[in-house]
mmCIF file of C-alpha atoms in Angstrom:
data_model
loop_
_atom_site.group_PDB
_atom_site.id
_atom_site.type_symbol
_atom_site.label_atom_id
_atom_site.label_comp_id
_atom_site.label_asym_id
_atom_site.label_seq_id
_atom_site.Cartn_x
_atom_site.Cartn_y
_atom_site.Cartn_z
ATOM 1 C CA MET A 238 106.367 157.412 223.289
ATOM 2 C CA THR A 239 106.070 160.275 225.667
ATOM 3 C CA PRO A 240 102.538 161.911 226.157
ATOM 4 C CA ARG A 241 104.282 165.227 224.869
ATOM 5 C CA ILE A 242 104.356 163.854 221.483
ATOM 6 C CA SER A 243 100.837 162.749 221.234
ATOM 7 C CA GLN A 244 99.486 165.852 222.884
ATOM 8 C CA SER A 245 101.559 168.173 220.349
ATOM 9 C CA ILE A 246 100.118 166.147 217.368
ATOM 10 C CA GLU A 247 96.524 166.255 218.844
ATOM 11 C CA GLN A 248 96.657 170.020 219.474
ATOM 12 C CA SER A 249 97.897 170.371 215.664
ATOM 13 C CA ILE A 250 95.041 168.372 214.471
ATOM 14 C CA ALA A 251 92.565 170.240 216.737
ATOM 15 C CA ALA A 252 93.750 173.660 215.463
ATOM 16 C CA LYS A 253 93.232 172.346 211.772
ATOM 17 C CA GLN A 254 89.672 170.779 212.730
ATOM 18 C CA GLN A 255 88.516 174.152 214.102
ATOM 19 C CA ILE A 256 89.529 175.618 210.591
ATOM 20 C CA LEU A 257 87.917 172.713 208.656
ATOM 21 C CA ALA A 258 84.503 173.430 210.637
ATOM 22 C CA ASP A 259 84.510 177.092 209.976
ATOM 23 C CA GLU A 260 82.809 177.584 206.578
ATOM 24 C CA ALA A 261 83.629 181.441 206.725
ATOM 25 C CA PHE A 262 87.347 180.538 207.333
ATOM 26 C CA LEU A 263 87.430 178.120 204.416
ATOM 27 C CA ASN A 264 85.639 180.799 202.142
ATOM 28 C CA ARG A 265 88.404 183.366 203.163
ATOM 29 C CA ILE A 266 90.976 180.761 201.974
ATOM 30 C CA ASP A 267 89.399 180.511 198.571
ATOM 31 C CA GLU A 268 89.220 184.321 198.437
ATOM 32 C CA ALA A 269 92.927 184.636 198.965
ATOM 33 C CA ALA A 270 93.488 182.174 196.268
ATOM 34 C CA GLN A 271 91.332 184.151 193.885
ATOM 35 C CA MET A 272 93.036 187.449 194.883
ATOM 36 C CA ILE A 273 96.432 185.866 193.981
ATOM 37 C CA ILE A 274 94.847 184.558 190.751
ATOM 38 C CA ARG A 275 93.509 187.759 189.698
ATOM 39 C CA SER A 276 96.701 189.627 190.447
ATOM 40 C CA LEU A 277 98.822 187.187 188.431
ATOM 41 C CA ASN A 278 96.289 187.193 185.516
ATOM 42 C CA ASN A 279 96.811 190.878 185.530
ATOM 43 C CA GLY A 280 100.862 190.791 185.265
ATOM 44 C CA GLY A 281 101.110 191.282 189.058
ATOM 45 C CA LYS A 282 103.597 189.912 191.578
ATOM 46 C CA ILE A 283 103.030 188.096 194.558
ATOM 47 C CA HIS A 284 105.319 189.288 197.681
ATOM 48 C CA PHE A 285 105.717 187.271 200.880
ATOM 49 C CA CYS A 286 107.174 188.421 204.226
ATOM 50 C CA GLY A 287 107.514 187.351 207.692
ATOM 51 C CA ASN A 288 110.070 187.028 210.663
ATOM 52 C CA GLY A 289 111.834 183.956 211.827
ATOM 53 C CA GLY A 290 109.953 180.772 211.250
ATOM 54 C CA SER A 291 107.432 182.985 209.404
ATOM 55 C CA ALA A 292 109.983 184.210 207.134
ATOM 56 C CA ALA A 293 110.969 180.306 206.399
ATOM 57 C CA ASP A 294 107.239 180.044 205.497
ATOM 58 C CA ALA A 295 107.058 183.030 203.425
ATOM 59 C CA GLN A 296 110.058 181.924 201.359
ATOM 60 C CA HIS A 297 108.603 178.262 201.134
ATOM 61 C CA LEU A 298 105.356 179.440 199.896
ATOM 62 C CA ALA A 299 106.940 181.800 197.388
ATOM 63 C CA ALA A 300 109.100 179.025 196.024
ATOM 64 C CA GLU A 301 105.922 176.732 195.513
ATOM 65 C CA LEU A 302 104.593 179.608 193.146
ATOM 66 C CA SER A 303 107.892 180.512 191.521
ATOM 67 C CA GLY A 304 109.034 176.877 191.197
ATOM 68 C CA ARG A 305 106.484 174.459 190.854
ATOM 69 C CA PHE A 306 103.915 172.812 193.316
ATOM 70 C CA TYR A 307 102.181 169.651 192.090
ATOM 71 C CA PHE A 308 103.248 169.684 188.419
ATOM 72 C CA ASP A 309 105.594 171.243 185.794
ATOM 73 C CA ARG A 310 104.436 174.360 184.517
ATOM 74 C CA PRO A 311 105.705 177.984 183.897
ATOM 75 C CA PRO A 312 106.930 179.881 186.884
ATOM 76 C CA LEU A 313 104.857 182.533 188.465
ATOM 77 C CA ASN A 314 105.860 185.897 189.775
ATOM 78 C CA ALA A 315 106.519 185.413 193.654
ATOM 79 C CA GLU A 316 109.141 186.424 195.860
ATOM 80 C CA ALA A 317 109.878 186.419 199.597
ATOM 81 C CA LEU A 318 111.036 189.955 200.387
ATOM 82 C CA HIS A 319 113.593 188.924 203.079
ATOM 83 C CA CYS A 320 115.982 186.839 200.709
ATOM 84 C CA ASN A 321 118.722 189.564 200.069
ATOM 85 C CA THR A 322 120.680 189.583 203.209
ATOM 86 C CA SER A 323 123.121 192.489 202.116
ATOM 87 C CA TYR A 324 119.863 194.534 201.631
ATOM 88 C CA LEU A 325 118.061 193.643 205.057
ATOM 89 C CA THR A 326 121.309 194.356 207.047
ATOM 90 C CA ALA A 327 121.914 197.583 205.086
ATOM 91 C CA VAL A 328 118.359 198.999 205.606
ATOM 92 C CA GLY A 329 118.168 197.555 208.979
ATOM 93 C CA ASN A 330 121.196 199.443 209.889
ATOM 94 C CA ASP A 331 120.669 202.679 207.895
ATOM 95 C CA TYR A 332 116.688 202.910 208.600
ATOM 96 C CA GLY A 333 115.787 200.457 211.239
ATOM 97 C CA TYR A 334 114.415 197.012 210.878
ATOM 98 C CA GLU A 335 110.821 198.131 210.811
ATOM 99 C CA MET A 336 111.723 199.344 207.337
ATOM 100 C CA VAL A 337 113.212 196.325 205.558
ATOM 101 C CA PHE A 338 109.878 195.299 203.974
ATOM 102 C CA SER A 339 108.230 198.619 203.197
ATOM 103 C CA ARG A 340 111.480 200.213 201.488
ATOM 104 C CA LEU A 341 111.824 197.090 199.267
ATOM 105 C CA LEU A 342 107.950 197.105 198.168
ATOM 106 C CA ARG A 343 108.479 200.755 197.178
ATOM 107 C CA GLY A 344 110.976 199.590 194.705
ATOM 108 C CA THR A 345 109.495 196.478 193.626
ATOM 109 C CA GLY A 346 105.814 196.544 194.108
ATOM 110 C CA HIS A 347 103.109 197.735 191.831
ATOM 111 C CA LYS A 348 99.393 198.600 192.029
ATOM 112 C CA GLY A 349 97.408 195.294 191.742
ATOM 113 C CA ASP A 350 100.246 193.144 193.313
ATOM 114 C CA VAL A 351 99.569 190.984 196.552
ATOM 115 C CA LEU A 352 101.533 191.016 199.695
ATOM 116 C CA VAL A 353 101.038 187.941 202.049
ATOM 117 C CA GLY A 354 102.321 188.984 205.419
ATOM 118 C CA ILE A 355 102.875 186.137 207.960
ATOM 119 C CA SER A 356 102.806 186.712 211.575
ATOM 120 C CA THR A 357 101.812 184.461 214.559
ATOM 121 C CA SER A 358 101.020 187.463 216.762
ATOM 122 C CA GLY A 359 99.918 189.637 214.006
ATOM 123 C CA ASN A 360 101.930 192.567 215.558
ATOM 124 C CA SER A 361 105.237 192.453 213.373
ATOM 125 C CA LYS A 362 106.148 196.123 213.115
ATOM 126 C CA ASN A 363 108.094 195.787 209.614
ATOM 127 C CA ILE A 364 104.892 194.076 208.191
ATOM 128 C CA LEU A 365 102.724 196.844 209.401
ATOM 129 C CA LYS A 366 105.038 199.313 207.901
ATOM 130 C CA ALA A 367 104.917 197.439 204.634
ATOM 131 C CA TYR A 368 101.087 197.518 204.764
ATOM 132 C CA GLU A 369 101.089 201.309 205.222
ATOM 133 C CA VAL A 370 102.921 201.216 201.751
ATOM 134 C CA CYS A 371 100.586 198.720 200.304
ATOM 135 C CA ARG A 372 97.689 201.019 200.965
ATOM 136 C CA GLU A 373 99.505 203.970 199.122
ATOM 137 C CA MET A 374 100.487 201.962 196.150
ATOM 138 C CA GLY A 375 97.411 199.925 195.772
ATOM 139 C CA ILE A 376 98.833 196.478 196.689
ATOM 140 C CA HIS A 377 96.514 194.016 198.251
ATOM 141 C CA THR A 378 97.143 192.470 201.609
ATOM 142 C CA ILE A 379 96.721 188.884 203.004
ATOM 143 C CA SER A 380 97.428 188.300 206.554
ATOM 144 C CA LEU A 381 98.275 184.738 208.058
ATOM 145 C CA THR A 382 98.170 185.294 211.806
ATOM 146 C CA GLY A 383 97.155 183.601 214.888
ATOM 147 C CA GLN A 384 93.923 183.877 216.813
ATOM 148 C CA THR A 385 93.370 187.544 217.537
ATOM 149 C CA GLY A 386 95.092 188.686 214.136
ATOM 150 C CA GLY A 387 96.824 191.415 216.160
ATOM 151 C CA ALA A 388 97.442 194.895 214.810
ATOM 152 C CA MET A 389 97.263 193.203 211.244
ATOM 153 C CA ALA A 390 93.558 192.388 211.602
ATOM 154 C CA ALA A 391 92.719 196.099 211.130
ATOM 155 C CA VAL A 392 94.712 196.896 208.238
ATOM 156 C CA SER A 393 94.774 193.924 206.016
ATOM 157 C CA ASP A 394 92.561 193.228 203.167
ATOM 158 C CA LEU A 395 91.879 189.661 204.081
ATOM 159 C CA LEU A 396 92.672 188.061 207.304
ATOM 160 C CA LEU A 397 93.360 184.224 207.844
ATOM 161 C CA ASN A 398 93.636 184.045 211.677
ATOM 162 C CA VAL A 399 94.299 180.406 212.849
ATOM 163 C CA PRO A 400 92.189 179.679 215.850
ATOM 164 C CA SER A 401 95.196 179.126 218.278
ATOM 165 C CA THR A 402 97.408 180.984 220.400
ATOM 166 C CA ASP A 403 100.280 178.518 220.365
ATOM 167 C CA THR A 404 103.030 179.605 217.935
ATOM 168 C CA PRO A 405 104.004 176.052 216.684
ATOM 169 C CA ARG A 406 100.532 175.196 215.897
ATOM 170 C CA ILE A 407 99.792 178.378 214.241
ATOM 171 C CA GLN A 408 102.767 177.942 212.031
ATOM 172 C CA GLU A 409 102.054 174.388 211.134
ATOM 173 C CA SER A 410 98.371 175.696 210.108
ATOM 174 C CA HIS A 411 100.101 178.471 208.202
ATOM 175 C CA ILE A 412 101.880 175.870 205.951
ATOM 176 C CA LEU A 413 98.686 173.955 205.421
ATOM 177 C CA ILE A 414 96.730 177.102 204.355
ATOM 178 C CA GLY A 415 99.629 178.192 201.972
ATOM 179 C CA HIS A 416 99.809 174.948 200.369
ATOM 180 C CA ILE A 417 96.108 174.862 199.794
ATOM 181 C CA ILE A 418 96.323 178.434 198.272
ATOM 182 C CA CYS A 419 99.245 177.184 196.039
ATOM 183 C CA GLU A 420 97.239 174.365 194.913
ATOM 184 C CA LEU A 421 94.229 176.463 194.115
ATOM 185 C CA VAL A 422 96.419 178.887 192.035
ATOM 186 C CA GLU A 423 98.402 176.509 190.127
ATOM 187 C CA THR A 424 95.314 174.422 189.180
ATOM 188 C CA ALA A 425 93.273 177.394 188.268
ATOM 189 C CA LEU A 426 96.137 178.961 186.182
ATOM 190 C CA PHE A 427 97.325 175.644 184.445
ATOM 191 C CA LYS A 428 94.279 173.490 183.980
ATOM 192 C CA LYS A 429 95.460 170.129 182.998
#
């Protein structure tokens, strides 16, 4: 085995151990789940967005809620904003890529919904534009970012900033956090 394999695994574990040791961070994870539960209980929708690998994570987490996570149950109203490629390319071409999430939110979002923005840097311009629309429309925002939170730190309702500056380690932690939130949501809404 090459040392690089062990090193990558150790770095991933270290980022997660820092989260585990941070009680305030763990409380924010619970707060994110509670925000989503309140929205869904009130007929809201959970929107997800990200770019690149974070778009894949957004789609993954939306599917955990709208499909199923641990057990069979009714679907939850959750969707990733980037899944319609015709829409993305049309709006990107006609208005600019910065507008792809904000414009769709204006059409599909409602007061009391939640937008989960995923960006390792916290500086994704299209997510920041979407957060402006969220403020106007009364949509709550949860940010999954890297260590600093970037520009999203100042404009999100709830910041889950992974204590790392290494993009792969941040993304691995985002999926862990997202899975925990999905589990908390599912078990709260569908008690067995």
